[in-house]
Amino acid sequence: MEGSPRRRRSDSRRNEEALLEAAAAAFVSAGVDAPVRDIAARAGVGVATIYRHFPTRADLVVAVYRHQVEACAAAGPELLASSPSPYAALSAWTGMFVDFLVTKHGLAEAMRSDDAGFQSLHGYFLDRLVPVCAELLEAAAAAGEIEPGMEALLLMHGIGNLCIGADSPGYDARRMVALVLAGLRVR
């Protein structure tokens, strides 16, 4: 029977991962108010499983946000190690960052709520992602691929501003960010 608790923990982790992925997809298509039963169906679990992992909707929204921030943070060093150049890694990471930002339909509104769980998310976001962006910028500058001196936070703010219009027909936030990155290139 000693294996049973470990198995449950393993199953629990898999369920939680499936729930986070399903909730993220549901939030993209229907906003953060997506019905819990729809999220459960996407994850292939029962509604009770969601509430066991995330007792409130706010808990689920915060967990999805943190999960996606962690994925974006982990991608930076991985891209730097696997891409043909630091600039290619920076380009790929900013594309991922754009996707992260534009798929937050409803999260910004939810984050303005009075719930204490949302209040720390912005700081968490900055603490995790600014150093990753800085590492990518520094590597590209050290390789002579971009002009040195670009501040990570400034670039991230600019990208965030370019993502605001992502819901407008014909607007392509990725293309706009690619133009910004092209402007950083050493001539």
PDB file of C-alpha atoms in Angstrom:
ATOM      1  CA  MET A   1       0.000   0.000   0.000  1.00  0.00           C
ATOM      2  CA  GLU A   2       2.994   2.322   0.267  1.00  0.00           C
ATOM      3  CA  GLY A   3       2.849   2.837  -3.486  1.00  0.00           C
ATOM      4  CA  SER A   4      -0.732   4.087  -3.381  1.00  0.00           C
ATOM      5  CA  PRO A   5      -0.069   7.534  -1.844  1.00  0.00           C
ATOM      6  CA  ARG A   6       2.800   8.102  -4.283  1.00  0.00           C
ATOM      7  CA  ARG A   7       0.541   7.027  -7.150  1.00  0.00           C
ATOM      8  CA  ARG A   8      -2.178   9.383  -5.960  1.00  0.00           C
ATOM      9  CA  ARG A   9       0.321  12.236  -5.762  1.00  0.00           C
ATOM     10  CA  SER A  10       1.504  11.426  -9.280  1.00  0.00           C
ATOM     11  CA  ASP A  11      -2.097  11.214 -10.512  1.00  0.00           C
ATOM     12  CA  SER A  12      -2.871  14.410  -8.649  1.00  0.00           C
ATOM     13  CA  ARG A  13       0.005  16.235 -10.362  1.00  0.00           C
ATOM     14  CA  ARG A  14      -1.113  14.952 -13.770  1.00  0.00           C
ATOM     15  CA  ASN A  15      -4.693  16.017 -13.033  1.00  0.00           C
ATOM     16  CA  GLU A  16      -3.537  19.445 -11.939  1.00  0.00           C
ATOM     17  CA  GLU A  17      -1.417  19.863 -15.082  1.00  0.00           C
ATOM     18  CA  ALA A  18      -4.368  18.800 -17.257  1.00  0.00           C
ATOM     19  CA  LEU A  19      -6.646  21.167 -15.356  1.00  0.00           C
ATOM     20  CA  LEU A  20      -4.289  24.114 -15.801  1.00  0.00           C
ATOM     21  CA  GLU A  21      -3.932  23.465 -19.533  1.00  0.00           C
ATOM     22  CA  ALA A  22      -7.691  22.995 -19.955  1.00  0.00           C
ATOM     23  CA  ALA A  23      -8.474  26.111 -17.911  1.00  0.00           C
ATOM     24  CA  ALA A  24      -5.993  28.173 -19.922  1.00  0.00           C
ATOM     25  CA  ALA A  25      -7.614  27.028 -23.169  1.00  0.00           C
ATOM     26  CA  ALA A  26     -11.082  27.752 -21.784  1.00  0.00           C
ATOM     27  CA  PHE A  27      -9.992  31.205 -20.612  1.00  0.00           C
ATOM     28  CA  VAL A  28      -8.692  32.004 -24.098  1.00  0.00           C
ATOM     29  CA  SER A  29     -11.939  31.015 -25.782  1.00  0.00           C
ATOM     30  CA  ALA A  30     -14.508  32.071 -23.164  1.00  0.00           C
ATOM     31  CA  GLY A  31     -12.723  34.311 -20.661  1.00  0.00           C
ATOM     32  CA  VAL A  32     -12.052  33.662 -16.989  1.00  0.00           C
ATOM     33  CA  ASP A  33     -15.743  33.090 -16.359  1.00  0.00           C
ATOM     34  CA  ALA A  34     -15.733  29.905 -18.463  1.00  0.00           C
ATOM     35  CA  PRO A  35     -18.007  27.319 -16.819  1.00  0.00           C
ATOM     36  CA  VAL A  36     -16.178  24.941 -14.504  1.00  0.00           C
ATOM     37  CA  ARG A  37     -17.979  21.987 -16.109  1.00  0.00           C
ATOM     38  CA  ASP A  38     -16.472  22.980 -19.493  1.00  0.00           C
ATOM     39  CA  ILE A  39     -12.989  23.123 -17.989  1.00  0.00           C
ATOM     40  CA  ALA A  40     -13.527  19.738 -16.340  1.00  0.00           C
ATOM     41  CA  ALA A  41     -14.698  18.242 -19.645  1.00  0.00           C
ATOM     42  CA  ARG A  42     -11.638  19.624 -21.474  1.00  0.00           C
ATOM     43  CA  ALA A  43      -9.376  18.159 -18.787  1.00  0.00           C
ATOM     44  CA  GLY A  44     -11.175  14.819 -18.727  1.00  0.00           C
ATOM     45  CA  VAL A  45     -11.894  15.045 -14.999  1.00  0.00           C
ATOM     46  CA  GLY A  46     -14.939  15.609 -12.829  1.00  0.00           C
ATOM     47  CA  VAL A  47     -15.996  19.007 -11.537  1.00  0.00           C
ATOM     48  CA  ALA A  48     -15.200  17.868  -7.994  1.00  0.00           C
ATOM     49  CA  THR A  49     -11.577  17.328  -9.035  1.00  0.00           C
ATOM     50  CA  ILE A  50     -11.301  20.977 -10.040  1.00  0.00           C
ATOM     51  CA  TYR A  51     -12.700  22.131  -6.704  1.00  0.00           C
ATOM     52  CA  ARG A  52     -10.414  19.750  -4.842  1.00  0.00           C
ATOM     53  CA  HIS A  53      -7.383  21.375  -6.488  1.00  0.00           C
ATOM     54  CA  PHE A  54      -8.758  24.916  -6.720  1.00  0.00           C
ATOM     55  CA  PRO A  55     -11.489  25.686  -4.170  1.00  0.00           C
ATOM     56  CA  THR A  56     -12.362  29.045  -5.768  1.00  0.00           C
ATOM     57  CA  ARG A  57     -12.339  30.442  -9.296  1.00  0.00           C
ATOM     58  CA  ALA A  58      -9.755  32.976  -8.125  1.00  0.00           C
ATOM     59  CA  ASP A  59      -7.482  30.091  -7.059  1.00  0.00           C
ATOM     60  CA  LEU A  60      -7.807  28.568 -10.524  1.00  0.00           C
ATOM     61  CA  VAL A  61      -7.158  31.852 -12.353  1.00  0.00           C
ATOM     62  CA  VAL A  62      -4.076  32.560 -10.238  1.00  0.00           C
ATOM     63  CA  ALA A  63      -2.774  29.015 -10.770  1.00  0.00           C
ATOM     64  CA  VAL A  64      -3.221  29.247 -14.553  1.00  0.00           C
ATOM     65  CA  TYR A  65      -1.472  32.601 -14.659  1.00  0.00           C
ATOM     66  CA  ARG A  66       1.441  31.354 -12.545  1.00  0.00           C
ATOM     67  CA  HIS A  67       1.700  28.172 -14.608  1.00  0.00           C
ATOM     68  CA  GLN A  68       1.956  30.186 -17.807  1.00  0.00           C
ATOM     69  CA  VAL A  69       4.464  32.625 -16.320  1.00  0.00           C
ATOM     70  CA  GLU A  70       6.611  29.666 -15.280  1.00  0.00           C
ATOM     71  CA  ALA A  71       6.426  28.178 -18.778  1.00  0.00           C
ATOM     72  CA  CYS A  72       7.527  31.498 -20.269  1.00  0.00           C
ATOM     73  CA  ALA A  73      10.329  31.844 -17.706  1.00  0.00           C
ATOM     74  CA  ALA A  74      11.591  28.309 -18.348  1.00  0.00           C
ATOM     75  CA  ALA A  75      11.521  28.829 -22.112  1.00  0.00           C
ATOM     76  CA  GLY A  76      14.132  31.615 -22.083  1.00  0.00           C
ATOM     77  CA  PRO A  77      17.168  29.552 -21.035  1.00  0.00           C
ATOM     78  CA  GLU A  78      15.947  26.586 -23.097  1.00  0.00           C
ATOM     79  CA  LEU A  79      15.684  28.741 -26.220  1.00  0.00           C
ATOM     80  CA  LEU A  80      19.057  30.304 -25.567  1.00  0.00           C
ATOM     81  CA  ALA A  81      20.625  26.838 -25.376  1.00  0.00           C
ATOM     82  CA  SER A  82      18.832  25.395 -28.406  1.00  0.00           C
ATOM     83  CA  SER A  83      18.474  28.283 -30.874  1.00  0.00           C
ATOM     84  CA  PRO A  84      20.987  28.963 -33.635  1.00  0.00           C
ATOM     85  CA  SER A  85      21.734  32.411 -32.199  1.00  0.00           C
ATOM     86  CA  PRO A  86      20.865  34.575 -29.192  1.00  0.00           C
ATOM     87  CA  TYR A  87      18.808  36.838 -31.477  1.00  0.00           C
ATOM     88  CA  ALA A  88      16.819  33.818 -32.678  1.00  0.00           C
ATOM     89  CA  ALA A  89      16.230  32.863 -29.027  1.00  0.00           C
ATOM     90  CA  LEU A  90      15.130  36.427 -28.218  1.00  0.00           C
ATOM     91  CA  SER A  91      12.775  36.441 -31.216  1.00  0.00           C
ATOM     92  CA  ALA A  92      11.256  33.082 -30.277  1.00  0.00           C
ATOM     93  CA  TRP A  93      10.860  34.098 -26.637  1.00  0.00           C
ATOM     94  CA  THR A  94       9.216  37.422 -27.468  1.00  0.00           C
ATOM     95  CA  GLY A  95       6.812  35.512 -29.732  1.00  0.00           C
ATOM     96  CA  MET A  96       5.938  33.277 -26.808  1.00  0.00           C
ATOM     97  CA  PHE A  97       5.597  36.342 -24.578  1.00  0.00           C
ATOM     98  CA  VAL A  98       3.233  37.958 -27.102  1.00  0.00           C
ATOM     99  CA  ASP A  99       1.116  34.791 -27.169  1.00  0.00           C
ATOM    100  CA  PHE A 100       1.063  34.815 -23.368  1.00  0.00           C
ATOM    101  CA  LEU A 101      -0.130  38.428 -23.295  1.00  0.00           C
ATOM    102  CA  VAL A 102      -2.738  38.305 -26.045  1.00  0.00           C
ATOM    103  CA  THR A 103      -4.394  35.172 -24.668  1.00  0.00           C
ATOM    104  CA  LYS A 104      -5.218  36.816 -21.350  1.00  0.00           C
ATOM    105  CA  HIS A 105      -8.803  37.662 -22.312  1.00  0.00           C
ATOM    106  CA  GLY A 106     -10.464  38.589 -19.054  1.00  0.00           C
ATOM    107  CA  LEU A 107      -7.436  38.031 -16.840  1.00  0.00           C
ATOM    108  CA  ALA A 108      -6.589  41.720 -16.660  1.00  0.00           C
ATOM    109  CA  GLU A 109     -10.136  42.474 -15.529  1.00  0.00           C
ATOM    110  CA  ALA A 110     -10.016  39.662 -13.004  1.00  0.00           C
ATOM    111  CA  MET A 111      -6.659  40.899 -11.718  1.00  0.00           C
ATOM    112  CA  ARG A 112      -8.201  44.267 -10.882  1.00  0.00           C
ATOM    113  CA  SER A 113     -10.538  42.612  -8.413  1.00  0.00           C
ATOM    114  CA  ASP A 114     -10.108  43.079  -4.704  1.00  0.00           C
ATOM    115  CA  ASP A 115      -9.052  39.470  -4.237  1.00  0.00           C
ATOM    116  CA  ALA A 116      -5.668  39.396  -2.499  1.00  0.00           C
ATOM    117  CA  GLY A 117      -4.545  36.483  -4.675  1.00  0.00           C
ATOM    118  CA  PHE A 118      -4.494  38.696  -7.737  1.00  0.00           C
ATOM    119  CA  GLN A 119      -2.642  41.590  -6.148  1.00  0.00           C
ATOM    120  CA  SER A 120       0.731  39.887  -6.066  1.00  0.00           C
ATOM    121  CA  LEU A 121       0.580  38.516  -9.611  1.00  0.00           C
ATOM    122  CA  HIS A 122       2.022  41.564 -11.321  1.00  0.00           C
ATOM    123  CA  GLY A 123       5.069  41.517  -9.044  1.00  0.00           C
ATOM    124  CA  TYR A 124       5.435  37.780  -9.575  1.00  0.00           C
ATOM    125  CA  PHE A 125       5.218  38.284 -13.342  1.00  0.00           C
ATOM    126  CA  LEU A 126       7.972  40.915 -13.257  1.00  0.00           C
ATOM    127  CA  ASP A 127      10.177  38.980 -10.830  1.00  0.00           C
ATOM    128  CA  ARG A 128      10.082  35.880 -13.039  1.00  0.00           C
ATOM    129  CA  LEU A 129      10.128  37.336 -16.562  1.00  0.00           C
ATOM    130  CA  VAL A 130      12.239  40.503 -16.472  1.00  0.00           C
ATOM    131  CA  PRO A 131      15.444  38.561 -15.643  1.00  0.00           C
ATOM    132  CA  VAL A 132      14.730  36.088 -18.463  1.00  0.00           C
ATOM    133  CA  CYS A 133      14.230  38.872 -20.983  1.00  0.00           C
ATOM    134  CA  ALA A 134      17.363  40.628 -19.676  1.00  0.00           C
ATOM    135  CA  GLU A 135      19.420  37.444 -20.115  1.00  0.00           C
ATOM    136  CA  LEU A 136      18.235  37.100 -23.713  1.00  0.00           C
ATOM    137  CA  LEU A 137      18.927  40.761 -24.483  1.00  0.00           C
ATOM    138  CA  GLU A 138      22.392  40.578 -22.918  1.00  0.00           C
ATOM    139  CA  ALA A 139      23.257  37.429 -24.869  1.00  0.00           C
ATOM    140  CA  ALA A 140      22.123  38.968 -28.170  1.00  0.00           C
ATOM    141  CA  ALA A 141      24.069  42.160 -27.430  1.00  0.00           C
ATOM    142  CA  ALA A 142      27.190  40.199 -26.408  1.00  0.00           C
ATOM    143  CA  ALA A 143      26.974  38.290 -29.706  1.00  0.00           C
ATOM    144  CA  GLY A 144      26.876  41.608 -31.560  1.00  0.00           C
ATOM    145  CA  GLU A 145      23.396  40.911 -32.923  1.00  0.00           C
ATOM    146  CA  ILE A 146      21.553  43.822 -31.280  1.00  0.00           C
ATOM    147  CA  GLU A 147      22.523  47.229 -29.998  1.00  0.00           C
ATOM    148  CA  PRO A 148      23.513  47.035 -26.317  1.00  0.00           C
ATOM    149  CA  GLY A 149      21.641  48.861 -23.599  1.00  0.00           C
ATOM    150  CA  MET A 150      18.045  47.824 -24.195  1.00  0.00           C
ATOM    151  CA  GLU A 151      16.353  47.453 -20.820  1.00  0.00           C
ATOM    152  CA  ALA A 152      14.257  44.315 -20.410  1.00  0.00           C
ATOM    153  CA  LEU A 153      11.445  46.029 -18.533  1.00  0.00           C
ATOM    154  CA  LEU A 154      11.216  48.763 -21.162  1.00  0.00           C
ATOM    155  CA  LEU A 155      11.034  46.188 -23.969  1.00  0.00           C
ATOM    156  CA  MET A 156       8.414  44.184 -22.087  1.00  0.00           C
ATOM    157  CA  HIS A 157       6.308  47.311 -21.517  1.00  0.00           C
ATOM    158  CA  GLY A 158       6.550  48.117 -25.210  1.00  0.00           C
ATOM    159  CA  ILE A 159       5.519  44.593 -26.162  1.00  0.00           C
ATOM    160  CA  GLY A 160       2.630  44.785 -23.715  1.00  0.00           C
ATOM    161  CA  ASN A 161       1.458  48.033 -25.275  1.00  0.00           C
ATOM    162  CA  LEU A 162       1.657  46.539 -28.762  1.00  0.00           C
ATOM    163  CA  CYS A 163      -0.500  43.630 -27.600  1.00  0.00           C
ATOM    164  CA  ILE A 164      -3.354  45.886 -26.499  1.00  0.00           C
ATOM    165  CA  GLY A 165      -4.808  46.046 -30.021  1.00  0.00           C
ATOM    166  CA  ALA A 166      -4.559  42.305 -30.609  1.00  0.00           C
ATOM    167  CA  ASP A 167      -8.353  41.908 -30.700  1.00  0.00           C
ATOM    168  CA  SER A 168      -8.699  44.390 -33.562  1.00  0.00           C
ATOM    169  CA  PRO A 169      -9.373  42.855 -36.981  1.00  0.00           C
ATOM    170  CA  GLY A 170      -6.250  42.771 -39.128  1.00  0.00           C
ATOM    171  CA  TYR A 171      -3.923  43.700 -36.262  1.00  0.00           C
ATOM    172  CA  ASP A 172      -0.948  41.382 -35.783  1.00  0.00           C
ATOM    173  CA  ALA A 173       0.834  41.941 -32.474  1.00  0.00           C
ATOM    174  CA  ARG A 174       3.544  39.408 -33.389  1.00  0.00           C
ATOM    175  CA  ARG A 175       4.362  41.372 -36.550  1.00  0.00           C
ATOM    176  CA  MET A 176       4.526  44.636 -34.641  1.00  0.00           C
ATOM    177  CA  VAL A 177       6.865  43.119 -32.043  1.00  0.00           C
ATOM    178  CA  ALA A 178       9.015  41.625 -34.811  1.00  0.00           C
ATOM    179  CA  LEU A 179       9.421  45.144 -36.228  1.00  0.00           C
ATOM    180  CA  VAL A 180      10.544  46.401 -32.807  1.00  0.00           C
ATOM    181  CA  LEU A 181      13.087  43.587 -32.542  1.00  0.00           C
ATOM    182  CA  ALA A 182      14.328  44.292 -36.071  1.00  0.00           C
ATOM    183  CA  GLY A 183      14.939  47.866 -34.926  1.00  0.00           C
ATOM    184  CA  LEU A 184      17.295  46.552 -32.231  1.00  0.00           C
ATOM    185  CA  ARG A 185      19.508  44.785 -34.779  1.00  0.00           C
ATOM    186  CA  VAL A 186      23.044  46.037 -35.271  1.00  0.00           C
ATOM    187  CA  ARG A 187      23.308  47.689 -38.668  1.00  0.00           C
TER     188      ARG A 187
END
